[in-house]
C-alpha positions as MATLAB code, in Angstrom:
seq = 'MKESVRVVRFTIIGTLNALITALVVMLLMHCGESYLIANVAAYVVAQIHNFVWCKYWIFPLERGVRINSLRRQVLWFVAAFSVAYTSQFLFLLFLVEMLHCNEYLAQFLGLFVYGGINFLANRLFTFR';
ca = [
       0.000    0.000    0.000;
       1.268    3.470   -0.829;
       2.131    5.629    2.156;
      -0.206    8.356    0.874;
      -3.143    5.913    0.997;
      -2.144    4.904    4.507;
      -2.042    8.559    5.609;
      -5.490    9.222    4.100;
      -6.915    6.169    5.860;
      -5.283    7.213    9.123;
      -6.780   10.680    8.697;
     -10.262    9.230    8.187;
     -10.045    6.991   11.252;
      -8.288    9.741   13.184;
     -11.184   12.055   12.412;
     -13.656    9.449   13.664;
     -11.536    8.969   16.787;
     -11.425   12.738   17.278;
     -15.223   12.872   17.054;
     -15.569   10.004   19.536;
     -13.059   11.666   21.851;
     -14.755   15.061   21.580;
     -18.189   13.571   22.219;
     -17.053   11.693   25.329;
     -15.148   14.755   26.613;
     -18.118   17.069   26.090;
     -20.580   14.660   27.655;
     -18.451   14.051   30.724;
     -17.521   17.706   31.186;
     -21.163   18.703   30.695;
     -22.065   16.229   33.452;
     -19.605   17.905   35.800;
     -16.490   15.748   35.430;
     -13.134   17.487   35.404;
     -11.384   18.004   32.100;
      -8.690   15.540   33.219;
     -11.093   12.642   33.933;
     -12.986   13.392   30.729;
      -9.730   13.328   28.772;
      -8.600    9.950   30.124;
     -11.997    8.305   29.581;
     -12.366    9.686   26.058;
      -8.970    8.454   24.886;
      -9.514    4.969   26.303;
     -12.854    4.660   24.484;
     -11.356    5.948   21.206;
      -8.369    3.575   21.452;
     -10.549    0.496   21.447;
     -12.076    1.718   18.178;
      -8.668    2.717   16.820;
      -6.918   -0.642   17.291;
      -9.338   -2.581   15.092;
      -9.159   -0.038   12.264;
      -5.366    0.200   12.479;
      -4.881   -3.543   12.399;
      -7.201   -4.362    9.523;
      -7.496   -1.234    7.369;
      -4.686    1.272    7.950;
      -1.764   -1.110    8.540;
      -2.922   -4.452    7.096;
      -0.338   -7.165    6.638;
       1.018   -7.215    3.128;
       2.011  -10.273    1.107;
       5.386  -11.687    2.003;
       5.389  -10.102    5.447;
       5.499  -12.549    8.314;
       2.428  -12.491   10.503;
       2.982  -10.780   13.847;
       1.282  -12.212   16.862;
      -1.752  -10.407   18.203;
      -0.097  -10.268   21.619;
       2.936   -8.423   20.215;
       0.744   -5.976   18.311;
      -1.419   -5.271   21.346;
       1.656   -4.629   23.510;
       3.202   -2.273   20.947;
      -0.169   -0.595   20.381;
      -0.510    0.043   24.105;
       3.071    1.366   24.214;
       2.418    3.661   21.221;
      -0.800    4.852   22.834;
       1.002    5.480   26.115;
       3.664    7.655   24.504;
       1.190    9.565   22.325;
      -1.323    9.974   25.127;
       1.275   11.098   27.673;
       2.555   13.707   25.205;
      -0.971   14.915   24.547;
      -1.849   14.963   28.261;
       1.237   17.008   29.173;
       0.436   19.384   26.305;
      -3.135   19.692   27.623;
      -1.925   20.437   31.149;
       0.540   23.008   29.841;
      -2.121   24.807   27.807;
      -4.743   24.847   30.563;
      -2.643   25.283   33.689;
       0.237   27.421   32.414;
      -1.261   29.355   29.503;
      -4.850   29.422   30.870;
      -6.215   28.195   27.566;
      -9.882   27.259   27.281;
     -10.272   23.590   28.306;
     -12.270   22.661   25.201;
      -9.781   24.343   22.861;
      -6.874   22.661   24.653;
      -8.575   19.257   24.242;
      -8.971   19.960   20.513;
      -5.357   21.052   20.023;
      -4.146   17.998   21.927;
      -5.739   15.770   19.285;
      -3.112   16.893   16.779;
      -0.212   16.136   19.125;
      -1.700   12.737   19.867;
      -2.490   11.916   16.227;
       0.969   12.676   14.867;
       2.832   10.719   17.520;
       0.355    7.836   17.417;
       0.629    7.456   13.633;
       4.427    7.406   13.686;
       4.669    4.982   16.601;
       2.155    2.561   15.103;
       3.703    2.783   11.640;
       7.247    2.233   12.890;
       6.691   -0.301   15.681;
       3.216   -1.825   16.046;
       2.234   -2.681   12.477;
       5.600   -2.771   10.708;
];
């Protein structure tokens, strides 16, 4: 698969994940949860959706490539998520706590930090 196709597919699924994340964040914050709890819950929900799409549509195994075990992929996926999410979470805290940015805007901007790191980590390690 061409890398450009992979990026387009990642963008489509990333957009869906962003919508899922935004919906969960807004619902939880509207119900009185803190922006931090809403952020954690939203990313966990979106990651479940993301793994299936990454494995079978964005980074499918190509002919001639040895099949990786599901266990290995799940471990690398969790590691990639951890790095991307931690980066996004620290960015969120910086924007809200240090720069006094609007919590909703900070959540939105954090999606871009998360998406870029997550794509690279999954491309290079999880589904190589």
